[in-house]
Every structure is written in C-alpha cells, then in structure tokens.
PDB file of C-alpha atoms in Angstrom:
ATOM      1  CA  MET A  75     161.033-168.678  30.104  1.00  0.00           C
ATOM      2  CA  LEU A  76     159.679-168.705  33.653  1.00  0.00           C
ATOM      3  CA  SER A  77     162.419-166.486  35.051  1.00  0.00           C
ATOM      4  CA  SER A  78     161.682-163.247  33.205  1.00  0.00           C
ATOM      5  CA  GLN A  79     161.347-159.994  35.100  1.00  0.00           C
ATOM      6  CA  SER A  80     157.781-159.460  33.886  1.00  0.00           C
ATOM      7  CA  ILE A  81     156.710-162.736  35.543  1.00  0.00           C
ATOM      8  CA  GLY A  82     158.339-161.646  38.788  1.00  0.00           C
ATOM      9  CA  VAL A  83     156.676-158.281  38.702  1.00  0.00           C
ATOM     10  CA  MET A  84     153.325-159.877  37.935  1.00  0.00           C
ATOM     11  CA  HIS A  85     153.738-162.355  40.788  1.00  0.00           C
ATOM     12  CA  HIS A  86     154.406-159.514  43.243  1.00  0.00           C
ATOM     13  CA  LEU A  87     151.466-157.441  41.987  1.00  0.00           C
ATOM     14  CA  VAL A  88     149.034-160.371  42.232  1.00  0.00           C
ATOM     15  CA  GLY A  89     150.320-161.038  45.804  1.00  0.00           C
ATOM     16  CA  PHE A  90     149.242-157.583  46.799  1.00  0.00           C
ATOM     17  CA  LEU A  91     145.719-158.320  45.625  1.00  0.00           C
ATOM     18  CA  LEU A  92     144.878-160.951  48.254  1.00  0.00           C
ATOM     19  CA  GLU A  93     144.310-158.543  51.108  1.00  0.00           C
ATOM     20  CA  PRO A  94     141.940-156.249  49.169  1.00  0.00           C
ATOM     21  CA  VAL A  95     140.065-159.282  47.794  1.00  0.00           C
ATOM     22  CA  ILE A  96     139.494-160.601  51.313  1.00  0.00           C
ATOM     23  CA  TRP A  97     138.305-157.200  52.619  1.00  0.00           C
ATOM     24  CA  ALA A  98     135.995-156.830  49.550  1.00  0.00           C
ATOM     25  CA  LEU A  99     134.543-160.241  50.222  1.00  0.00           C
ATOM     26  CA  MET A 100     133.873-159.360  53.845  1.00  0.00           C
ATOM     27  CA  LEU A 101     132.285-156.073  52.761  1.00  0.00           C
ATOM     28  CA  PHE A 102     130.088-157.895  50.303  1.00  0.00           C
ATOM     29  CA  ALA A 103     129.120-160.424  52.984  1.00  0.00           C
ATOM     30  CA  ALA A 104     128.048-157.551  55.260  1.00  0.00           C
ATOM     31  CA  LEU A 105     126.153-155.899  52.404  1.00  0.00           C
ATOM     32  CA  SER A 106     124.340-159.163  51.717  1.00  0.00           C
ATOM     33  CA  VAL A 107     123.221-159.411  55.354  1.00  0.00           C
ATOM     34  CA  ILE A 108     121.921-155.827  55.152  1.00  0.00           C
ATOM     35  CA  ASP A 109     120.254-156.598  51.851  1.00  0.00           C
ATOM     36  CA  ILE A 110     118.482-159.590  53.438  1.00  0.00           C
ATOM     37  CA  GLY A 111     117.094-157.280  56.122  1.00  0.00           C
ATOM     38  CA  ILE A 112     115.962-154.754  53.517  1.00  0.00           C
ATOM     39  CA  ALA A 113     114.288-157.490  51.479  1.00  0.00           C
ATOM     40  CA  LEU A 114     112.437-158.806  54.514  1.00  0.00           C
ATOM     41  CA  ALA A 115     111.237-155.343  55.480  1.00  0.00           C
ATOM     42  CA  GLU A 116     110.029-154.566  52.007  1.00  0.00           C
ATOM     43  CA  ARG A 117     108.331-157.883  51.617  1.00  0.00           C
ATOM     44  CA  PHE A 118     106.353-157.616  54.862  1.00  0.00           C
ATOM     45  CA  SER A 119     105.475-153.896  54.792  1.00  0.00           C
ATOM     46  CA  GLY A 120     107.320-151.824  52.205  1.00  0.00           C
ATOM     47  CA  LEU A 121     105.812-153.237  49.076  1.00  0.00           C
ATOM     48  CA  LYS A 122     102.278-152.740  50.317  1.00  0.00           C
ATOM     49  CA  LYS A 123     103.053-149.100  51.052  1.00  0.00           C
ATOM     50  CA  TRP A 124     104.468-148.637  47.524  1.00  0.00           C
ATOM     51  CA  GLN A 125     101.482-150.334  45.980  1.00  0.00           C
ATOM     52  CA  GLN A 126      99.084-148.068  47.857  1.00  0.00           C
ATOM     53  CA  SER A 127     101.079-144.951  46.985  1.00  0.00           C
ATOM     54  CA  GLY A 128     100.632-145.365  43.217  1.00  0.00           C
ATOM     55  CA  GLN A 129     104.031-143.790  42.502  1.00  0.00           C
ATOM     56  CA  THR A 130     104.946-146.105  39.657  1.00  0.00           C
ATOM     57  CA  GLY A 131     107.933-144.134  38.415  1.00  0.00           C
ATOM     58  CA  ALA A 132     109.599-143.781  41.807  1.00  0.00           C
ATOM     59  CA  PHE A 133     108.947-147.466  42.532  1.00  0.00           C
ATOM     60  CA  GLU A 134     110.460-148.517  39.205  1.00  0.00           C
ATOM     61  CA  THR A 135     113.576-146.507  39.938  1.00  0.00           C
ATOM     62  CA  LEU A 136     113.913-148.059  43.384  1.00  0.00           C
ATOM     63  CA  ALA A 137     113.240-151.544  42.076  1.00  0.00           C
ATOM     64  CA  PHE A 138     115.918-151.149  39.384  1.00  0.00           C
ATOM     65  CA  LYS A 139     118.506-150.060  41.932  1.00  0.00           C
ATOM     66  CA  ARG A 140     117.757-152.882  44.346  1.00  0.00           C
ATOM     67  CA  ILE A 141     117.728-155.552  41.628  1.00  0.00           C
ATOM     68  CA  GLU A 142     120.991-154.153  40.228  1.00  0.00           C
ATOM     69  CA  ARG A 143     122.573-154.355  43.707  1.00  0.00           C
ATOM     70  CA  SER A 144     121.419-158.016  44.088  1.00  0.00           C
ATOM     71  CA  ASP A 145     122.825-158.808  40.643  1.00  0.00           C
ATOM     72  CA  PHE A 146     126.064-157.118  41.520  1.00  0.00           C
ATOM     73  CA  LEU A 147     126.465-159.297  44.600  1.00  0.00           C
ATOM     74  CA  ALA A 148     125.516-162.431  42.636  1.00  0.00           C
ATOM     75  CA  ARG A 149     128.168-161.781  39.992  1.00  0.00           C
ATOM     76  CA  ILE A 150     131.097-160.065  41.712  1.00  0.00           C
ATOM     77  CA  ALA A 151     131.330-162.034  44.937  1.00  0.00           C
ATOM     78  CA  PRO A 152     132.006-165.435  43.259  1.00  0.00           C
ATOM     79  CA  MET A 153     134.629-163.770  41.095  1.00  0.00           C
ATOM     80  CA  LEU A 154     136.337-162.383  44.186  1.00  0.00           C
ATOM     81  CA  GLY A 155     136.080-165.829  45.781  1.00  0.00           C
ATOM     82  CA  LEU A 156     137.824-167.310  42.799  1.00  0.00           C
ATOM     83  CA  MET A 157     140.567-164.671  42.996  1.00  0.00           C
ATOM     84  CA  GLY A 158     140.939-165.401  46.693  1.00  0.00           C
ATOM     85  CA  THR A 159     141.280-169.084  45.805  1.00  0.00           C
ATOM     86  CA  LEU A 160     143.886-168.736  43.128  1.00  0.00           C
ATOM     87  CA  ILE A 161     146.124-166.004  44.656  1.00  0.00           C
ATOM     88  CA  PRO A 162     147.337-168.062  47.664  1.00  0.00           C
ATOM     89  CA  LEU A 163     147.710-171.267  45.715  1.00  0.00           C
ATOM     90  CA  GLY A 164     150.847-170.045  43.881  1.00  0.00           C
ATOM     91  CA  PRO A 165     152.833-169.419  47.103  1.00  0.00           C
ATOM     92  CA  GLY A 166     151.236-172.520  48.649  1.00  0.00           C
ATOM     93  CA  LEU A 167     152.427-174.766  45.825  1.00  0.00           C
ATOM     94  CA  SER A 168     155.870-173.174  45.992  1.00  0.00           C
ATOM     95  CA  ALA A 169     155.989-173.910  49.690  1.00  0.00           C
ATOM     96  CA  LEU A 170     155.009-177.519  48.970  1.00  0.00           C
ATOM     97  CA  GLY A 171     157.996-177.718  46.666  1.00  0.00           C
ATOM     98  CA  ASN A 172     160.219-176.501  49.472  1.00  0.00           C
ATOM     99  CA  GLY A 173     158.713-178.862  52.014  1.00  0.00           C
ATOM    100  CA  GLU A 174     157.012-176.115  54.064  1.00  0.00           C
ATOM    101  CA  LEU A 175     153.657-177.711  54.735  1.00  0.00           C
ATOM    102  CA  SER A 176     152.460-175.091  57.233  1.00  0.00           C
ATOM    103  CA  ILE A 177     152.528-172.425  54.496  1.00  0.00           C
ATOM    104  CA  LEU A 178     150.643-174.760  52.161  1.00  0.00           C
ATOM    105  CA  THR A 179     148.093-175.447  54.863  1.00  0.00           C
ATOM    106  CA  THR A 180     147.479-171.723  55.452  1.00  0.00           C
ATOM    107  CA  ALA A 181     147.239-171.072  51.701  1.00  0.00           C
ATOM    108  CA  MET A 182     144.676-173.854  51.235  1.00  0.00           C
ATOM    109  CA  SER A 183     142.661-172.646  54.178  1.00  0.00           C
ATOM    110  CA  VAL A 184     142.514-169.123  52.735  1.00  0.00           C
ATOM    111  CA  ALA A 185     141.668-170.554  49.341  1.00  0.00           C
ATOM    112  CA  PHE A 186     138.751-172.600  50.598  1.00  0.00           C
ATOM    113  CA  ASP A 187     137.448-169.859  52.874  1.00  0.00           C
ATOM    114  CA  THR A 188     137.383-167.280  50.122  1.00  0.00           C
ATOM    115  CA  THR A 189     135.702-169.675  47.726  1.00  0.00           C
ATOM    116  CA  VAL A 190     132.953-170.539  50.201  1.00  0.00           C
ATOM    117  CA  LEU A 191     132.389-166.909  51.204  1.00  0.00           C
ATOM    118  CA  GLY A 192     132.255-165.767  47.599  1.00  0.00           C
ATOM    119  CA  LEU A 193     129.792-168.461  46.614  1.00  0.00           C
ATOM    120  CA  PHE A 194     127.655-167.866  49.719  1.00  0.00           C
ATOM    121  CA  VAL A 195     127.351-164.133  49.020  1.00  0.00           C
ATOM    122  CA  GLY A 196     126.682-164.930  45.334  1.00  0.00           C
ATOM    123  CA  ILE A 197     123.857-167.280  46.310  1.00  0.00           C
ATOM    124  CA  ILE A 198     122.297-164.589  48.532  1.00  0.00           C
ATOM    125  CA  GLY A 199     122.498-162.053  45.705  1.00  0.00           C
ATOM    126  CA  PHE A 200     121.061-164.481  43.231  1.00  0.00           C
ATOM    127  CA  VAL A 201     118.109-165.465  45.442  1.00  0.00           C
ATOM    128  CA  LEU A 202     117.343-161.894  46.423  1.00  0.00           C
ATOM    129  CA  GLY A 203     117.491-160.782  42.790  1.00  0.00           C
ATOM    130  CA  ARG A 204     115.036-163.483  41.709  1.00  0.00           C
ATOM    131  CA  LEU A 205     112.644-162.817  44.595  1.00  0.00           C
ATOM    132  CA  ARG A 206     112.715-159.080  44.002  1.00  0.00           C
ATOM    133  CA  ARG A 207     112.003-159.459  40.299  1.00  0.00           C
ATOM    134  CA  ARG A 208     108.915-161.513  41.107  1.00  0.00           C
ATOM    135  CA  TRP A 209     107.785-159.195  43.955  1.00  0.00           C
ATOM    136  CA  TYR A 210     108.321-155.984  41.925  1.00  0.00           C
ATOM    137  CA  ASP A 211     106.520-157.396  38.902  1.00  0.00           C
ATOM    138  CA  GLU A 212     103.493-158.207  41.095  1.00  0.00           C
ATOM    139  CA  VAL A 213     103.478-154.746  42.662  1.00  0.00           C
ATOM    140  CA  LEU A 214     103.871-153.017  39.326  1.00  0.00           C
ATOM    141  CA  THR A 215     101.153-155.090  37.729  1.00  0.00           C
ATOM    142  CA  SER A 216      98.716-154.305  40.537  1.00  0.00           C
ATOM    143  CA  MET A 217      99.699-150.595  40.462  1.00  0.00           C
ATOM    144  CA  GLU A 218      99.009-150.446  36.730  1.00  0.00           C
ATOM    145  CA  GLN A 219      95.665-152.219  37.138  1.00  0.00           C
ATOM    146  CA  ALA A 220      94.622-149.908  39.975  1.00  0.00           C
ATOM    147  CA  HIS A 221      95.686-146.671  38.294  1.00  0.00           C
ATOM    148  CA  GLY A 222      95.433-147.409  34.610  1.00  0.00           C
TER     149      GLY A 222
END
C-alpha cells in the first residue's frame, strides 16, 4: 500500500514546496514589518488627516484594503508555518529510521523555525487587524458626526 507510484509522486511534489513556503514566509515577515510602520504612521498622523478631510468613501475603501491585508497575514502565515513544519518532518523521520541524525536535526530546526515565523507573522496580522478595526471605526464615527 505505501509503495504505490502515486505516493512517490506526491512525496516528490511536496518536497518541492518547502523552498517556496520558506520564501513566502520571509516575504510575509517583511510585509508585516512594513505594515507595522504604516500602522504607526497612520495612528500618529494619517488618521487625523483623514478625519479632517471628510472623505468618508475614500477612507472606507482604504480601511477595507488595510484590514484585509492584516487579516490575510493573520490567516495565511500560520498556514505556511504549518506547511513548513510538516514538509521537512517526513524526510527527517526517514533519516531517523536510517540512523542519520544530522538530517533529522536539520529537518527539526527548519520545522521549528517555520512554525515560529508563521505564528509571529500571524500574531502581527491579528493585532494590526484588531487595532485598525477600532481606529477606523472611531474615525468613521467622528466623520459621520461632523458631516452628517
């Protein structure tokens, strides 16, 4: 049962996914750092400017896009972290069966690193999403009170 060709093909295909998963996680980590900077800038000056502008429609569009980006980071990064955890464990466990502990050690290191990075980026996305929802609600409420 475990020696079919389809399992072998699947194993090779999954093995090719590790490198893109790692690069995607690093890209998401960079995006989360940029997003922190954007959130700080909007909190300390940008939101006041939007509030004074009275452009409710444009602000709602911007708010939707930024919340969507935060939600995307919060959901996708942990999934990629899990993929980065599981992909190297197969070869790592096979290496353990063959007595090759150095391969297992490398696989475990990659597994833990991708898990931590995925969760860290997910936390950043979650926190930014929650903060932005609150900030944007406050701005929209004050814009509606001032202009409506």
